[in-house]
Coordinates of C-alpha atoms and ligand atoms in Angstrom, one line a residue:
M19 CA -1.0 77.8 -164.4
R20 CA -1.1 76.0 -167.7
L21 CA -1.6 72.3 -167.4
S22 CA 1.0 71.8 -170.2
R23 CA 3.6 73.4 -167.8
F24 CA 2.4 71.8 -164.6
Y25 CA 3.3 68.3 -163.3
L26 CA 0.2 66.3 -162.8
P27 CA 0.9 62.6 -163.0
V28 CA -2.7 61.2 -162.6
L29 CA -3.1 57.5 -162.4
K30 CA -5.7 55.6 -164.4
E31 CA -5.8 52.6 -162.2
T32 CA -6.8 52.6 -158.5
P33 CA -3.8 51.7 -156.4
A34 CA -4.4 48.3 -154.9
D35 CA -2.9 49.0 -151.5
A36 CA -4.8 52.2 -150.8
Q37 CA -7.7 51.3 -148.4
I38 CA -9.4 54.6 -147.9
A39 CA -10.8 57.2 -150.3
S40 CA -8.3 60.0 -149.4
H41 CA -5.3 57.8 -149.9
R42 CA -6.6 56.5 -153.2
L43 CA -7.5 59.9 -154.5
M44 CA -4.3 61.6 -153.4
L45 CA -2.3 58.9 -155.3
R46 CA -4.7 58.9 -158.4
A47 CA -4.8 62.7 -158.6
G48 CA -1.0 63.0 -158.5
M49 CA -0.8 64.8 -155.2
I50 CA 1.7 62.6 -153.4
R51 CA 4.1 59.9 -154.2
Q52 CA 5.3 57.3 -151.8
E53 CA 9.0 57.3 -151.3
G54 CA 9.2 54.8 -148.4
A55 CA 6.9 53.4 -145.7
G56 CA 5.0 56.4 -144.3
I57 CA 7.2 58.8 -146.3
Y58 CA 5.8 60.8 -149.1
A59 CA 6.9 63.4 -151.7
W60 CA 4.4 66.2 -152.1
L61 CA 3.8 66.7 -155.8
P62 CA 2.8 70.1 -157.0
L63 CA -1.0 69.7 -156.7
G64 CA -0.8 68.2 -153.2
F65 CA 1.8 70.8 -152.2
R66 CA -0.5 73.6 -153.2
V67 CA -3.2 72.3 -150.8
L68 CA -0.7 71.7 -148.1
K69 CA 0.4 75.3 -148.3
K70 CA -3.2 76.6 -148.2
I71 CA -4.0 74.5 -145.1
E72 CA -0.7 75.7 -143.5
Q73 CA -1.7 79.3 -144.2
I74 CA -5.1 79.0 -142.5
V75 CA -3.5 77.3 -139.5
R76 CA -0.9 80.2 -139.4
E77 CA -3.5 82.9 -139.6
E78 CA -5.6 81.5 -136.8
Q79 CA -2.5 81.0 -134.6
D80 CA -1.5 84.6 -135.2
R81 CA -5.1 85.8 -134.4
A82 CA -4.9 84.0 -131.1
H83 CA -1.6 85.9 -130.4
A84 CA 0.8 83.1 -130.8
V85 CA 4.1 84.0 -132.4
E86 CA 5.7 82.1 -135.2
M87 CA 9.3 80.8 -135.3
L88 CA 11.1 77.7 -136.6
M89 CA 13.0 75.1 -134.8
P90 CA 15.2 72.4 -136.4
T91 CA 14.0 68.9 -137.2
I92 CA 17.2 67.4 -135.7
Q93 CA 17.6 67.6 -131.9
S94 CA 20.2 66.4 -129.4
A95 CA 19.6 63.4 -127.2
D96 CA 21.0 65.3 -124.2
L97 CA 18.1 67.7 -124.3
W98 CA 15.7 64.8 -124.0
R99 CA 17.7 63.3 -121.2
E100 CA 17.0 66.5 -119.2
S101 CA 13.2 65.8 -119.2
G102 CA 13.6 62.1 -118.9
R103 CA 11.9 61.4 -122.1
Y104 CA 14.9 60.1 -124.1
D105 CA 14.3 56.6 -122.8
A106 CA 10.6 56.9 -122.2
Y107 CA 9.7 57.7 -125.8
G108 CA 10.7 54.3 -127.0
K109 CA 10.8 53.0 -130.6
E110 CA 8.7 55.8 -132.1
M111 CA 11.7 58.0 -131.9
L112 CA 14.1 57.9 -134.8
R113 CA 17.6 58.0 -133.3
I114 CA 20.6 59.1 -135.2
T115 CA 24.3 59.3 -134.6
D116 CA 26.5 62.0 -136.2
R117 CA 30.1 61.7 -137.3
A118 CA 31.4 62.6 -133.9
D119 CA 29.2 59.9 -132.3
R120 CA 26.9 62.4 -130.8
E121 CA 23.4 61.0 -130.2
M122 CA 20.8 63.0 -132.1
L123 CA 17.1 62.4 -133.0
Y124 CA 14.6 63.5 -135.6
G125 CA 12.1 65.4 -133.5
P126 CA 8.7 63.8 -132.9
T127 CA 7.6 66.9 -131.0
N128 CA 9.4 69.9 -129.4
E129 CA 8.5 70.4 -125.8
E130 CA 12.2 70.0 -124.7
M131 CA 13.6 72.3 -127.3
I132 CA 11.1 75.1 -126.8
T133 CA 11.7 74.9 -123.0
E134 CA 15.4 75.2 -123.5
I135 CA 14.9 78.2 -125.8
F136 CA 12.5 79.8 -123.3
R137 CA 14.7 79.4 -120.3
A138 CA 17.6 81.0 -122.1
G139 CA 15.7 84.1 -122.9
V140 CA 13.0 84.8 -120.3
R141 CA 13.9 86.0 -116.8
S142 CA 10.9 87.7 -115.2
Y143 CA 7.2 87.1 -114.7
K144 CA 6.7 90.4 -116.4
D145 CA 7.7 88.8 -119.8
L146 CA 4.8 86.4 -119.5
P147 CA 2.5 85.1 -121.0
K148 CA 4.2 83.9 -124.1
M149 CA 2.9 81.6 -126.9
L150 CA 5.4 80.4 -129.6
Y151 CA 4.7 78.1 -132.5
H152 CA 6.2 76.6 -135.5
I153 CA 5.1 74.5 -138.5
Q154 CA 7.7 71.9 -139.0
W155 CA 8.2 68.3 -140.2
K156 CA 8.1 65.6 -137.5
F157 CA 9.2 62.0 -137.6
R158 CA 7.6 59.2 -135.6
D159 CA 8.5 55.7 -136.4
E160 CA 4.9 54.5 -136.3
I161 CA 4.4 50.7 -136.0
R162 CA 1.7 50.8 -138.6
P163 CA 2.0 53.8 -141.0
R164 CA -1.1 53.7 -143.1
F165 CA -3.8 55.5 -145.0
G166 CA -1.2 57.5 -146.8
I167 CA -0.4 60.9 -145.2
M168 CA -3.1 60.2 -142.6
R169 CA -0.6 58.3 -140.5
G170 CA 2.7 59.0 -142.0
R171 CA 6.1 58.5 -140.4
E172 CA 7.2 61.9 -141.6
F173 CA 4.4 64.5 -141.3
L174 CA 3.9 68.2 -141.0
M175 CA 2.7 69.5 -137.7
K176 CA 1.9 72.9 -136.2
D177 CA 3.0 72.8 -132.6
C178 CA 2.5 75.7 -130.3
Y179 CA 3.8 76.1 -126.7
S180 CA 2.5 78.4 -123.9
F181 CA 4.3 79.8 -120.9
D182 CA 2.4 81.4 -118.0
I183 CA 3.1 82.4 -114.5
D184 CA 0.3 80.5 -112.9
E185 CA -2.5 78.0 -113.6
E186 CA -5.2 80.6 -114.1
S187 CA -3.2 82.4 -116.7
A188 CA -2.2 79.1 -118.4
R189 CA -5.9 78.3 -118.6
N190 CA -6.3 81.5 -120.6
S191 CA -3.6 80.4 -123.1
Y192 CA -5.3 77.0 -123.3
N193 CA -8.6 78.6 -124.0
K194 CA -7.1 80.8 -126.8
M195 CA -5.9 77.7 -128.6
F196 CA -9.2 75.9 -128.0
V197 CA -11.0 78.7 -129.8
A198 CA -8.3 79.0 -132.5
Y199 CA -8.7 75.3 -133.3
L200 CA -12.4 75.5 -133.7
R201 CA -12.0 78.4 -136.1
T202 CA -9.0 76.8 -138.0
F203 CA -10.9 73.5 -138.8
A204 CA -14.2 75.3 -139.6
R205 CA -12.4 77.5 -142.2
M206 CA -11.4 74.3 -144.1
G207 CA -15.0 73.1 -144.1
L208 CA -14.5 70.7 -141.3
K209 CA -16.7 70.2 -138.2
S210 CA -14.3 69.4 -135.4
I211 CA -15.5 68.3 -132.0
P212 CA -13.3 68.9 -129.0
M213 CA -13.3 65.8 -126.8
R214 CA -11.9 65.0 -123.4
A215 CA -8.7 63.1 -124.1
D216 CA -5.9 61.1 -122.6
T217 CA -2.6 63.0 -122.3
G218 CA -0.3 60.1 -123.3
P219 CA 3.5 60.4 -123.2
I220 CA 3.3 64.2 -123.1
G221 CA 1.7 64.1 -119.7
G222 CA -0.6 66.5 -117.7
D223 CA -4.2 66.7 -116.6
L224 CA -6.1 68.9 -119.0
S225 CA -6.4 67.9 -122.6
H226 CA -8.8 67.9 -125.6
E227 CA -8.5 66.2 -128.9
F228 CA -10.2 67.8 -131.9
I229 CA -12.0 65.1 -133.8
V230 CA -13.5 65.1 -137.2
L231 CA -16.1 62.4 -137.5
A232 CA -15.4 60.0 -140.3
D233 CA -16.1 56.3 -140.8
T234 CA -12.5 55.8 -141.8
G235 CA -11.1 57.5 -138.7
E236 CA -8.8 55.5 -136.4
S237 CA -10.3 56.7 -133.1
A238 CA -13.5 55.5 -131.5
V239 CA -15.4 58.4 -130.1
F240 CA -18.5 59.2 -128.2
C241 CA -20.4 62.5 -128.1
D242 CA -23.6 64.4 -127.9
K243 CA -25.2 65.2 -131.2
G244 CA -25.6 68.8 -130.1
L245 CA -21.9 69.4 -130.6
V246 CA -22.1 68.8 -134.3
D247 CA -24.3 71.8 -134.9
M248 CA -22.6 74.2 -132.4
D249 CA -21.6 77.5 -133.9
V250 CA -17.9 78.3 -134.1
P251 CA -16.6 81.5 -132.5
A252 CA -16.5 84.4 -135.0
K253 CA -13.5 86.1 -136.6
T254 CA -14.1 89.1 -134.4
T255 CA -13.6 87.1 -131.2
D256 CA -11.6 89.1 -128.7
F257 CA -8.7 87.0 -127.8
D258 CA -7.8 89.4 -125.0
G259 CA -11.2 88.9 -123.5
D260 CA -12.6 86.1 -121.4
L261 CA -13.0 83.0 -123.6
Q262 CA -14.2 80.7 -120.7
P263 CA -17.9 81.0 -121.7
V264 CA -17.1 79.6 -125.2
I265 CA -15.1 76.7 -123.7
D266 CA -17.9 76.1 -121.2
Q267 CA -20.4 75.9 -124.0
F268 CA -18.4 73.4 -125.9
T269 CA -17.5 71.3 -122.9
S270 CA -21.0 71.3 -121.3
L271 CA -22.0 68.4 -123.7
Y272 CA -20.6 65.0 -123.4
A273 CA -17.6 64.2 -125.7
A274 CA -14.8 61.7 -125.1
T275 CA -12.4 59.6 -126.9
D276 CA -12.2 55.9 -126.3
E277 CA -9.5 56.1 -123.5
M278 CA -11.6 58.6 -121.5
H279 CA -15.0 57.3 -122.3
D280 CA -17.3 56.5 -119.4
E281 CA -20.4 54.6 -120.7
K282 CA -22.4 55.3 -117.5
E283 CA -21.9 59.0 -117.7
F284 CA -22.7 59.0 -121.4
E285 CA -26.0 57.3 -120.8
T286 CA -26.9 59.5 -117.9
K287 CA -26.0 62.8 -119.6
V288 CA -27.1 62.2 -123.1
A289 CA -30.6 61.2 -124.3
S290 CA -30.4 58.0 -126.4
E291 CA -31.5 59.7 -129.6
N292 CA -28.6 62.2 -129.2
R293 CA -25.8 59.7 -128.6
I294 CA -23.2 59.5 -131.3
S295 CA -20.9 56.6 -131.1
A296 CA -18.7 56.8 -134.1
R297 CA -15.2 56.9 -135.5
G298 CA -13.2 60.0 -136.0
I299 CA -9.9 61.5 -137.1
E300 CA -7.7 63.3 -134.6
V301 CA -6.7 66.5 -136.4
G302 CA -5.6 68.5 -133.3
H303 CA -4.7 68.0 -129.7
I304 CA -4.2 70.5 -126.9
F305 CA -2.6 69.9 -123.5
F306 CA -2.0 71.7 -120.3
F307 CA 0.8 70.0 -118.4
G308 CA 2.0 72.6 -115.9
E309 CA 5.5 72.0 -114.6
K310 CA 6.2 68.7 -116.3
Y311 CA 9.1 70.1 -118.3
S312 CA 9.8 73.4 -116.6
A313 CA 10.6 71.7 -113.2
P314 CA 13.1 69.1 -114.5
M315 CA 14.5 71.5 -117.1
K316 CA 14.6 74.5 -114.7
A317 CA 12.6 76.9 -116.8
V318 CA 12.0 79.5 -114.1
V319 CA 11.2 83.2 -113.9
A320 CA 11.6 85.6 -111.1
G321 CA 8.2 86.2 -109.5
P322 CA 6.9 89.5 -108.1
D323 CA 8.7 88.9 -104.8
G324 CA 11.9 87.9 -106.5
G325 CA 11.8 84.2 -105.9
D326 CA 12.1 81.6 -108.7
I327 CA 8.8 80.2 -110.1
N328 CA 8.5 77.2 -112.5
V329 CA 6.6 78.3 -115.5
Q330 CA 3.2 76.6 -116.3
M331 CA 3.3 75.2 -119.8
G332 CA 0.9 73.8 -122.4
S333 CA 1.4 72.4 -125.9
Y334 CA -1.0 72.5 -128.8
G335 CA -0.6 70.4 -132.0
V336 CA -2.3 70.4 -135.4
G337 CA -1.8 67.6 -137.9
V338 CA -1.3 69.9 -140.9
S339 CA -0.6 67.1 -143.5
R340 CA -3.2 64.8 -141.9
L341 CA -5.8 67.5 -142.6
L342 CA -5.6 66.9 -146.3
G343 CA -6.7 63.4 -145.8
A344 CA -9.5 64.5 -143.4
I345 CA -10.8 67.1 -145.9
I346 CA -10.9 64.6 -148.7
E347 CA -12.6 62.0 -146.6
A348 CA -15.3 64.7 -146.0
Y349 CA -15.4 66.0 -149.6
H350 CA -15.3 63.5 -152.4
D351 CA -17.4 61.3 -154.7
E352 CA -16.7 58.4 -157.0
A353 CA -15.2 60.7 -159.6
G354 CA -12.7 62.4 -157.3
C355 CA -12.0 65.2 -154.8
K356 CA -14.4 68.1 -154.2
W357 CA -12.2 70.7 -152.6
P358 CA -13.8 73.4 -150.4
M359 CA -12.8 76.8 -151.9
P360 CA -10.5 77.9 -149.1
V361 CA -8.1 75.0 -149.5
A362 CA -8.6 74.2 -153.2
P363 CA -5.4 73.8 -155.1
F364 CA -6.9 76.1 -157.8
H365 CA -10.2 77.8 -157.6
V366 CA -11.1 77.2 -161.2
G367 CA -10.2 74.9 -164.1
I368 CA -10.6 76.0 -167.7
V369 CA -11.1 73.2 -170.1
N370 CA -10.2 74.0 -173.7
L371 CA -12.2 71.4 -175.7
R372 CA -10.4 72.0 -179.0
V373 CA -6.8 72.9 -178.4
G374 CA -5.4 74.2 -181.7
D375 CA -8.6 75.9 -182.8
E376 CA -7.8 79.5 -183.1
A377 CA -11.1 80.8 -181.6
C378 CA -11.1 78.4 -178.7
D379 CA -7.4 79.1 -177.9
A380 CA -8.0 82.8 -178.0
A381 CA -11.1 82.7 -175.8
C382 CA -9.4 80.5 -173.2
A383 CA -6.3 82.6 -173.2
K384 CA -8.3 85.7 -172.5
L385 CA -10.5 84.1 -169.8
Y386 CA -7.3 82.7 -168.2
A387 CA -5.7 86.2 -168.2
D388 CA -8.8 87.9 -166.9
L389 CA -9.3 85.4 -164.0
E390 CA -5.6 85.5 -163.0
S391 CA -5.6 89.3 -162.9
A392 CA -8.7 89.2 -160.7
G393 CA -6.7 87.1 -158.2
V394 CA -8.3 83.8 -159.0
D395 CA -6.1 80.7 -158.9
V396 CA -6.6 79.0 -162.3
L397 CA -5.5 75.8 -163.9
Y398 CA -5.9 76.0 -167.6
D399 CA -6.1 72.7 -169.4
D400 CA -4.4 73.5 -172.6
I401 CA -3.5 69.9 -173.5
A402 CA -4.9 68.3 -176.6
A403 CA -6.8 65.3 -175.5
R404 CA -10.3 63.7 -175.7
P405 CA -13.1 65.6 -173.9
G406 CA -13.8 62.5 -171.8
E407 CA -10.3 62.4 -170.6
K408 CA -10.2 66.1 -169.8
F409 CA -13.5 66.0 -167.8
A410 CA -12.4 63.0 -165.9
R411 CA -9.1 64.6 -164.9
M412 CA -10.9 67.8 -163.8
D413 CA -13.4 65.9 -161.7
L414 CA -10.6 63.8 -160.2
I415 CA -8.6 66.8 -159.0
G416 CA -11.8 68.4 -157.8
L417 CA -11.5 72.1 -158.4
P418 CA -14.6 74.0 -157.2
Y419 CA -15.5 75.3 -160.7
Q420 CA -14.8 74.0 -164.2
I421 CA -15.3 76.3 -167.2
T422 CA -15.5 74.6 -170.5
I423 CA -15.0 76.3 -173.8
G424 CA -15.6 74.6 -177.1
P425 CA -16.5 75.5 -180.6
R426 CA -20.2 75.0 -180.2
G427 CA -20.7 77.2 -177.1
L428 CA -18.3 79.7 -178.5
G429 CA -20.6 80.2 -181.5
A430 CA -23.2 81.3 -179.1
G431 CA -20.7 83.4 -177.2
E432 CA -21.0 81.1 -174.2
A433 CA -19.0 78.9 -171.8
E434 CA -20.3 76.1 -169.7
V435 CA -19.7 76.5 -165.9
K436 CA -19.9 73.5 -163.7
D437 CA -20.0 73.6 -159.9
R438 CA -18.0 70.5 -158.8
H439 CA -19.8 70.4 -155.4
T440 CA -23.4 70.3 -156.7
G441 CA -22.7 69.0 -160.2
E442 CA -24.9 71.8 -161.6
K443 CA -24.0 73.1 -165.1
S444 CA -25.0 76.4 -166.6
N445 CA -24.2 78.3 -169.8
V446 CA -22.8 81.7 -169.1
A447 CA -22.1 84.5 -171.5
L448 CA -18.4 84.4 -172.1
D449 CA -17.8 88.0 -171.1
G450 CA -19.6 87.5 -167.9
V451 CA -17.7 84.4 -166.7
A452 CA -14.8 86.1 -165.0
G453 CA -17.2 88.4 -163.1
E454 CA -19.4 85.4 -162.0
I455 CA -16.4 83.5 -160.6
A456 CA -14.2 86.2 -159.2
Ligands
LIG29 P1 -2.4 59.6 -133.1 O1 -3.3 59.3 -131.9 O2 -3.1 59.7 -134.4 O3 -1.2 58.7 -133.1 P2 -1.0 61.4 -131.5 O4 -2.0 61.6 -130.4 O5 0.1 60.5 -131.3 O6 -1.8 61.0 -132.8 P3 -0.1 64.2 -131.0 O7 1.1 63.9 -130.3 O8 -1.3 64.6 -130.2 O9 -0.5 62.9 -131.9 O10 0.3 65.2 -132.2 C1 -0.5 66.3 -132.6 C2 -1.2 66.0 -133.9 O11 -0.3 65.6 -134.9 C3 -2.3 64.9 -133.9 O12 -3.5 65.4 -133.4 C4 -2.4 64.5 -135.3 O13 -3.3 65.4 -136.0 C5 -1.0 64.8 -135.9 N1 -0.3 63.5 -136.0 C6 0.2 62.7 -135.1 N2 0.8 61.6 -135.5 C7 0.7 61.7 -136.9 C8 1.1 60.9 -138.0 N3 1.8 59.7 -137.8 N4 0.8 61.3 -139.3 C9 0.2 62.4 -139.5 N5 -0.3 63.2 -138.5 C10 0.0 62.9 -137.2
LIG30 MG1 0.6 58.7 -132.1
LIG31 MG1 -3.8 60.4 -130.3
LIG32 MG1 -2.8 63.3 -129.6

C-alpha cells in the first residue's frame, strides 16, 4: 500500500476526552472515528487490525472443531419472549419497531436465535455434539460507553454455541473452547488468565472469564502469580482427545473476578508473595448453562431409547473489537503503538526520505515490490514531508519494522532498519533488506 493512496488521518493533538492510551492512540493514529456515543467507524488502518484479529479468532475456533456461520444483527422480540429474556434483559437491549409494528431488537447476544436454528434442524442424539459460531456486530446500550472501542455500544463479538447430549459431553465442548481461547489470545501476544466468573444474565453454573491484566482494565481480579507464566497448549493439541488435564492445570491455581472472589480462600491457597490483586480486561467469557434455553424453547433430540432429551448448551464469547484496545494497552510507548507481528496492520513501513529524488524513488519502489512479492504487508510512505513528520507518523502507527531510505545511505548502498519494539536501528545492505525481513 502506498501512503499517498491510503487514508490515514493522523491527529497532531491528543484528544482531550480520551482517558486511556489505547483510546488516545486509536484516535491519533487514524484507526477509528467516533460517530456517536460508543459507536465508531473503523478507518482503514484500524480495520486492517480488526480483520487480522478476527482471522486468528476464526482459525482457533476452526481448530477446536467449531463451525462458522452468520446470523443477522436484527432479531424478533418473540424469540426472546420464548426464553423469558425479552423483559429480563432491560435497558441494555436496543428495541426497534418495524413498519408493520413488529417488535424487533438489535442482538446483544444470540442464544435464543441459535437455539431456534438448532431445534429446526437437529432431531437425533446421533447428530451431536455440534458447535456453531459467528463473528457479528452486537449492540448493547451500555450506561457508560467509554474508553473507545473497549466498551462500545456497537462492537464485534465472536460467539460460539455448543449442543451436547449430556453434561459430560458438554464439559468436553467447554474444554475445547477453554483451550481455543488460551491459544487465541496468546497468538496476539496477550497473556490471558482464565478466572472463575459470575454467569450474569446468561445464567448457568460453570463459567470462566479470560482476563488480560492491565491497570486500565475495568474488572478487579485476584489470582496466583503462577498463572501468568503458564505455558499455553500447543498448536498440535488434539481436540478430539481428553483436554481435562489442561483445564485442571489452569484451574488448580486461584483466579477469580471480583464477584466470585473469596478473600479467605485466596489467603489460604496462595502464598502472600504470589498473590496478584490487580485490574484486568475481560476479553473472553465462556459459559455452560445446560438446559436454560433448551428447556423453555424445546430444543430436544431423540435419545438412544427414543425419548426426547433437552440438549445441554454452552456459549462462548470473544470481544473481537475490544481486543484491539487490550493489545494496544499491552504494547505501546509515548510515541505510539507497537503492534505484535501477527496483528500488525502492515508488517513493514518503508520511509522514503527524499520523495522526488530519482535514486531514492527507484530504490524504494524496488524494495516495495520485492517485499510485496515475498508476501510481506508493506506501507510505503511515498509522501513528500519533513523527515521528523514521517518518523513520528511511523512510530505512531507502530509497524514492527521501519525501513528508511535516503540519499546518504543509498550512496553506501544501505537502508536503515528500525525495530519498533526494541528501538534498535541497524544499517543493512539494500539488496539484503527484503531477505532479512521476509
Ligand atoms: P463486560 O463485563 O465488559 O460488560 P460482559 O460480561 O457483559 O462484558 P459478555 O456477555 O460476557 O460481556 O460478552 C462476551 C465478550 O464480549 C466479553 O468478554 C467482552 O470481551 C465483549 N464485550 C462485552 N461488552 C462489550 C462492549 N460493550 N464493548 C466491547 N466488547 C464487549
Ligand atoms: Mg456487560
Ligand atoms: Mg463481564
Ligand atoms: Mg462476561
